Short mmCIF file of C-alpha atoms and ligand atoms in Angstrom, two decimals:
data_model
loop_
_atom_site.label_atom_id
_atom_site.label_comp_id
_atom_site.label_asym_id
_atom_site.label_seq_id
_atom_site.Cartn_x
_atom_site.Cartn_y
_atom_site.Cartn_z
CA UNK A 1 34.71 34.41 137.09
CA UNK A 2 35.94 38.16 136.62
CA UNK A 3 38.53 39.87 138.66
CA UNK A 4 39.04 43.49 138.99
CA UNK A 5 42.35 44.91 140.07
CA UNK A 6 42.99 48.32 141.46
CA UNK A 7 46.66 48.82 141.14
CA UNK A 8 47.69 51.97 143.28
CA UNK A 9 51.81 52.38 143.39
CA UNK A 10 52.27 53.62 147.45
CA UNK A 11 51.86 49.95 148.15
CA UNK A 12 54.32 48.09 145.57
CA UNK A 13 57.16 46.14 146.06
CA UNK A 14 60.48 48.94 146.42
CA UNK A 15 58.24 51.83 146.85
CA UNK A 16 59.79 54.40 149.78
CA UNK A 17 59.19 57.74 148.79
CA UNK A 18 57.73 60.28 146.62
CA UNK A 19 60.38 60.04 143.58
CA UNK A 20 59.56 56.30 143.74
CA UNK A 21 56.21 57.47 142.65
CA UNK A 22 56.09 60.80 140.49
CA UNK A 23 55.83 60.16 136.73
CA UNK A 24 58.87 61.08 135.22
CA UNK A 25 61.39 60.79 137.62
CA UNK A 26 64.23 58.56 137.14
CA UNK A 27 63.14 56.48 139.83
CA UNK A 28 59.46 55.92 138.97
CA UNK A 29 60.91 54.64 135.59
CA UNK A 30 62.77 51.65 138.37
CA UNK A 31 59.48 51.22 140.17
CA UNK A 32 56.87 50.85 137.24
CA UNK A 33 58.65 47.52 136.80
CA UNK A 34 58.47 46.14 140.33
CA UNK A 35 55.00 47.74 140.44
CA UNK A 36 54.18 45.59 137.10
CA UNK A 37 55.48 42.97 139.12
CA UNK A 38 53.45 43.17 141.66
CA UNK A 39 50.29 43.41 139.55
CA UNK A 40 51.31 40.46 137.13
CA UNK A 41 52.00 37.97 139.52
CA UNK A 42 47.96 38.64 141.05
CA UNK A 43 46.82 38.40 137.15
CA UNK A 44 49.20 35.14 137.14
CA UNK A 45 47.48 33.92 140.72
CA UNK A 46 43.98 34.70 139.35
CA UNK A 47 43.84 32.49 136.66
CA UNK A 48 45.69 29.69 138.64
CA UNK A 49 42.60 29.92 140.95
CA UNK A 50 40.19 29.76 137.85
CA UNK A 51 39.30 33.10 136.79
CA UNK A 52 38.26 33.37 133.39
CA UNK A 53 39.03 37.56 133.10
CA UNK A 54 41.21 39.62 134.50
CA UNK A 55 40.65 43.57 134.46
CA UNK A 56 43.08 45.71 135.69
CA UNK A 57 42.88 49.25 136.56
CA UNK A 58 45.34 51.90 136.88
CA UNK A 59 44.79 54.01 140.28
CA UNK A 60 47.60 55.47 140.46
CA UNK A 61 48.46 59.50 140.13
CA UNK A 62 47.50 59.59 136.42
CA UNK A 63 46.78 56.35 136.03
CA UNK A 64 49.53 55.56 133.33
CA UNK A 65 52.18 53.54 135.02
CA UNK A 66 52.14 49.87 134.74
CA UNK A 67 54.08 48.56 131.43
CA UNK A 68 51.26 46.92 129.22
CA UNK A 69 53.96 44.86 127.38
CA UNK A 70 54.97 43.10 130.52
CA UNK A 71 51.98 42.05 131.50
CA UNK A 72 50.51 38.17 131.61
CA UNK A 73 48.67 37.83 128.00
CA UNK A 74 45.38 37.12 129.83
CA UNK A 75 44.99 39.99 131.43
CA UNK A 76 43.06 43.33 130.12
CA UNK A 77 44.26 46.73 131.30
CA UNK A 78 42.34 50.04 131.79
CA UNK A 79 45.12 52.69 131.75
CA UNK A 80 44.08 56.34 131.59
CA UNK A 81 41.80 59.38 133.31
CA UNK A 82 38.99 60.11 133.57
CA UNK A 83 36.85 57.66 135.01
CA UNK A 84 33.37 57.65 136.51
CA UNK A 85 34.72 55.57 139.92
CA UNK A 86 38.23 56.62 139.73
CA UNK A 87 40.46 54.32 141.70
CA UNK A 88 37.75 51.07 141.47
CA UNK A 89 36.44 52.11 137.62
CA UNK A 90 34.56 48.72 136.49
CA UNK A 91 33.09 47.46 139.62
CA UNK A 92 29.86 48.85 138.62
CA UNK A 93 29.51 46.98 135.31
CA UNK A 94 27.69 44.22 137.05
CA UNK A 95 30.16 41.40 136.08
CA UNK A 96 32.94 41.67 138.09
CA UNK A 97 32.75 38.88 141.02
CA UNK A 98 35.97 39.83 142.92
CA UNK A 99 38.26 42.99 143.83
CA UNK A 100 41.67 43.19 144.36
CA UNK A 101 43.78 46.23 145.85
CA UNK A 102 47.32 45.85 144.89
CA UNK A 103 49.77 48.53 146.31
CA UNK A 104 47.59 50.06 148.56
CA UNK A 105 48.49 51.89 151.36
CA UNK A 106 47.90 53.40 154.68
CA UNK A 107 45.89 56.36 154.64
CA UNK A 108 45.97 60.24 155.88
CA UNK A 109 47.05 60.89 159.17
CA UNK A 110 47.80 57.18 159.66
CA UNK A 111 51.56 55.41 159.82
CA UNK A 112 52.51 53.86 157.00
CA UNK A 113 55.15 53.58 153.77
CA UNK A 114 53.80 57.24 151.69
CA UNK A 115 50.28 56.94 153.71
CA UNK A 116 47.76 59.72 151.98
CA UNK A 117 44.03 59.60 151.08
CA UNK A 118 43.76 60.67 147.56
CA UNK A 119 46.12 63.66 147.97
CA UNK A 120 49.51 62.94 148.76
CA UNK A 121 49.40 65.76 151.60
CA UNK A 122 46.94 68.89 152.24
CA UNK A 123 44.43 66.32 153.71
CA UNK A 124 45.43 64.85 157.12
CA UNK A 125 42.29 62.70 157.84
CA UNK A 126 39.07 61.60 156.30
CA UNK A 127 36.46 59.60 158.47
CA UNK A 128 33.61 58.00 156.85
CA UNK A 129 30.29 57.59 159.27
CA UNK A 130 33.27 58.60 161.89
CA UNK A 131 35.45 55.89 161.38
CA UNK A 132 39.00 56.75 160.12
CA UNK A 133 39.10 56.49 156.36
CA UNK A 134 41.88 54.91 153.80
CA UNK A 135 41.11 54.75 150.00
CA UNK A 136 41.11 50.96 150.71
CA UNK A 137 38.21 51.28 153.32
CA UNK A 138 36.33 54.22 150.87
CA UNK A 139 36.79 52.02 147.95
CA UNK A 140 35.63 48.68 150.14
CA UNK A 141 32.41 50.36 150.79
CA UNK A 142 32.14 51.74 147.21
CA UNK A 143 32.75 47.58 145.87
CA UNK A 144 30.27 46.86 148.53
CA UNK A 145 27.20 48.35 146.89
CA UNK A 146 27.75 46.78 143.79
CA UNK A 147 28.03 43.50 145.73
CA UNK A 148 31.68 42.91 144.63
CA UNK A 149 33.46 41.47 148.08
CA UNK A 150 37.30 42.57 147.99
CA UNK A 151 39.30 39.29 147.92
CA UNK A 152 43.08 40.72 147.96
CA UNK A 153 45.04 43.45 149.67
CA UNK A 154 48.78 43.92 149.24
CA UNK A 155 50.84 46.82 150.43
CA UNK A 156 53.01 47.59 153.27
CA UNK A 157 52.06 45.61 156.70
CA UNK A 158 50.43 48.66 157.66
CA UNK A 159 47.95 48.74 154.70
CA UNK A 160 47.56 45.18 155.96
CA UNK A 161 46.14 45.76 158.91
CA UNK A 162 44.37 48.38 157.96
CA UNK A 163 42.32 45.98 155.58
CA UNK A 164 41.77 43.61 158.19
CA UNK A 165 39.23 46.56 159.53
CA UNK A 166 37.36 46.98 155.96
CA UNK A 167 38.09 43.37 154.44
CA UNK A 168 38.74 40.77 157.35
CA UNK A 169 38.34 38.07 154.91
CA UNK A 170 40.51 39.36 152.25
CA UNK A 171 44.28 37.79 151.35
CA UNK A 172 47.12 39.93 152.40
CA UNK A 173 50.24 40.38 151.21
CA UNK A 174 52.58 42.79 153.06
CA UNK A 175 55.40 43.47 150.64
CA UNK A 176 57.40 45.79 152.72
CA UNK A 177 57.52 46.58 156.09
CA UNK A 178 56.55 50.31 157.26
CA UNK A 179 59.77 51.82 159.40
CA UNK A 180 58.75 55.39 158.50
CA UNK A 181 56.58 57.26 156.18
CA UNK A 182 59.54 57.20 153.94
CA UNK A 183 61.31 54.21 155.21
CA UNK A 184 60.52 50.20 154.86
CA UNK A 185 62.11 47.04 154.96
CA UNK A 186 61.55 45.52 151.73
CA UNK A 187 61.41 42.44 149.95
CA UNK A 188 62.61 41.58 146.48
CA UNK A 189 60.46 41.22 143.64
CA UNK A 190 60.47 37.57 143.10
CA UNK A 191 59.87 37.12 146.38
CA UNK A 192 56.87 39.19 146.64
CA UNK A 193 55.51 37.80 143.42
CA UNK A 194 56.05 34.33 144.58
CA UNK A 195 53.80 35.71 147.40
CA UNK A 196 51.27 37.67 145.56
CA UNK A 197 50.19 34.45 143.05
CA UNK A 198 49.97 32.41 145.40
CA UNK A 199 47.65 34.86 147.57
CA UNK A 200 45.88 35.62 144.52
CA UNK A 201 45.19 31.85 143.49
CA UNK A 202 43.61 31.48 147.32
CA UNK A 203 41.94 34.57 146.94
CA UNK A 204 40.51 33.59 143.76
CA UNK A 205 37.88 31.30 146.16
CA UNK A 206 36.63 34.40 147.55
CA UNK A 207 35.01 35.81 144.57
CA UNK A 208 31.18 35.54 145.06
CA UNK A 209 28.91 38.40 144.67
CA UNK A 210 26.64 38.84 146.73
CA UNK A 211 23.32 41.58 147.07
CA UNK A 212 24.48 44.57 146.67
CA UNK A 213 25.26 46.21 150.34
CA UNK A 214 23.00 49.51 150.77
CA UNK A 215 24.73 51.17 153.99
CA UNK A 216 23.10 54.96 152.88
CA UNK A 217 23.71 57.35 154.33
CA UNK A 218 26.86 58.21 154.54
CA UNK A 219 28.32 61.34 156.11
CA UNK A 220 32.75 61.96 155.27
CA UNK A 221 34.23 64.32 156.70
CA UNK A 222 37.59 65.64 155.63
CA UNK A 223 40.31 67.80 157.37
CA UNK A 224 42.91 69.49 155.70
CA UNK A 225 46.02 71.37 157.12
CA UNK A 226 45.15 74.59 156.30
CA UNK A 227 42.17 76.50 157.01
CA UNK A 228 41.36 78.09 153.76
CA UNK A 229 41.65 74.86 151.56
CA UNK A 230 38.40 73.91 153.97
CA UNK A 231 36.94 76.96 152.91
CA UNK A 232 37.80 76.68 149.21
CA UNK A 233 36.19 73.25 148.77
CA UNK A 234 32.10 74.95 150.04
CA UNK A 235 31.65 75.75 146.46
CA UNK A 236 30.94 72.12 146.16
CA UNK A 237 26.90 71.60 146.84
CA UNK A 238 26.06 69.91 150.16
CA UNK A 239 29.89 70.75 151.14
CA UNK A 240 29.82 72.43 154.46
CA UNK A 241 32.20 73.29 157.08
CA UNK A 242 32.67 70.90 159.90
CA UNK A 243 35.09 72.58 161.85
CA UNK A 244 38.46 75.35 161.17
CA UNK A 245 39.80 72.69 158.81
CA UNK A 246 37.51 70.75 158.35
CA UNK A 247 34.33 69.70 155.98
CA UNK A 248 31.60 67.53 156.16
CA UNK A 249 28.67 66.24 153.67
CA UNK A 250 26.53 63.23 153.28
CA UNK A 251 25.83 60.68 150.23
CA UNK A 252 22.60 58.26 150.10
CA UNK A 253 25.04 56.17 147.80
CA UNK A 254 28.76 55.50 148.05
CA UNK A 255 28.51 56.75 144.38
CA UNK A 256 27.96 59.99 145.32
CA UNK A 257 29.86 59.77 148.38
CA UNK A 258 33.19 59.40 146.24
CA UNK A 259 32.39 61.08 143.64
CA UNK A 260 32.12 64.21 145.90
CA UNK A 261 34.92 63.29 147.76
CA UNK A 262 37.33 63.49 143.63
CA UNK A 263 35.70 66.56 143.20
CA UNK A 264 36.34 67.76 147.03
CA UNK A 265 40.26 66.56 146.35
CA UNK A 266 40.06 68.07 142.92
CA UNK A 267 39.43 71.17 144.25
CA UNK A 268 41.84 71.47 147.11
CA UNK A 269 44.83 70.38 145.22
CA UNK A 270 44.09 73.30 142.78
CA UNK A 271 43.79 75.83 146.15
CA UNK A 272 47.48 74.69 147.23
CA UNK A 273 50.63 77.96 146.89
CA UNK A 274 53.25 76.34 146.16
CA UNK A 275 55.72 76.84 149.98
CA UNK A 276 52.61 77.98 151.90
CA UNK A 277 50.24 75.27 151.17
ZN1 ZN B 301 46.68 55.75 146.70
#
């Protein structure tokens, strides 16, 4: 049995606000190691349930966070950009029987601890066949066509919930609980890795693939809050405009579908003035 693990930071254990998350700062240096945490105690949970492999892969920002040299001996880590499926890189390799999304959160335009889709502002809502879209639920679907059913969700309780709408089956784990988008009663580390392994070691039952889900096609739409990053992001092919701030394509594959929606992202990040957005 092979687990993949898609460790975003939003979600960990500590995690409040945006210095708890930006490479470099003083305080992201506090939270890689309650973020590590979190992620070693679902390795630790995994193999107590009778996996056999444990992948992990960095989601987060630039995808070098979590400290290697803390991490359960078992476990293999994918740490880096660029990668074909970004956020769930490895669930298309055909062996992986279960997902996990460890520090996930709520996404744009929702409550929630730091809740964002991909960017951590500019977009303010993405809907995917008009249902209102986290990374969770985008990367659900995405596991879903490679027949990989997603088996553990931890994050704030928001994030929670918000699984039980793309993953009803899944084990959750709320680490925190969401008092603002900046805000959250939190729990300590041990505690929440006490929680986490033993999730993960139920979860662990849950990994059986099944046929691969084909749910083509899919139409996202995405709305930013301002007009012209709407406009900047057309020069992407079968990217039109859905509305003043909005844009809207379709994907016969989730492949494609997330795949447009990096470069969509990639592009409207680089359109942001710094002040005026
Ligand atoms: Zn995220």
């Amino acid at each position: 049995m092979k687990i993949l693990i898609s460790a975003d930071m939003e979600g960990a254990t500590g995690v409040t606000w945006p210095a708890d998350v930006l490479p470099g700062t003083p305080q992201w240096e506090r939270c890689r190691s309650m973020f590590t945490s979190d992620v070693d105690a679902a390795v630790r949970g995994f193999f107590d349930g009778g996996a056999d492999e444990v992948l992990i892969n960095e989601a987060h920002w630039t995808m070098r966070n979590l400290l290697l040299e803390r991490l359960d001996e078992r476990a293999e880590m994918l740490t880096g950009r660029h990668k074909d499926l970004s956020m769930v890189e490895g669930v298309q390799r055909g062996d992986v029987d279960g997902i996990a999304f460890v520090g996930y959160h709520a996404g744009a335009g929702m409550e929630g601890v730091l809740a964002h889709t991909f960017l951590a502002n500019s977009v303010t809502g993405v809907w995917l066949n008009d249902v209102r879209a986290s990374e969770g639920l985008l990367n659900a679907h995405v596991a879903a066509e490679y027949g990989v059913p997603v088996i553990l969700v931890t994050g704030d309780d928001v994030a929670c919930e918000d699984a039980l709408g793309y993953a009803p089956e899944a084990r959750k784990v709320a680490v925190k609980d969401h008092v603002s988008r900046y805000a959250a009663v939190c729990r300590t580390p041990s505690r929440t890795a006490a929680d986490i392994q033993a999730a993960a070691k139920e979860a662990a039952t849950l990994a059986v693939r099944h046929e691969p889900v084909r749910g083509g096609p899919f139409t996202v739409a995405v709305e930013f809050d301002a007009e012209h990053l709407a406009g900047a992001v057309t020069v992407v092919p079968g990217v039109t405009r859905g509305g003043e701030r909005k844009v809207i394509y379709s994907s016969e594959t989730m492949y494609d579908a997330i795949r447009t929606f990096k470069a969509v992202t990639t592009i409207a990040s680089a359109a942001v003035e710094e002040q005026y957005g």
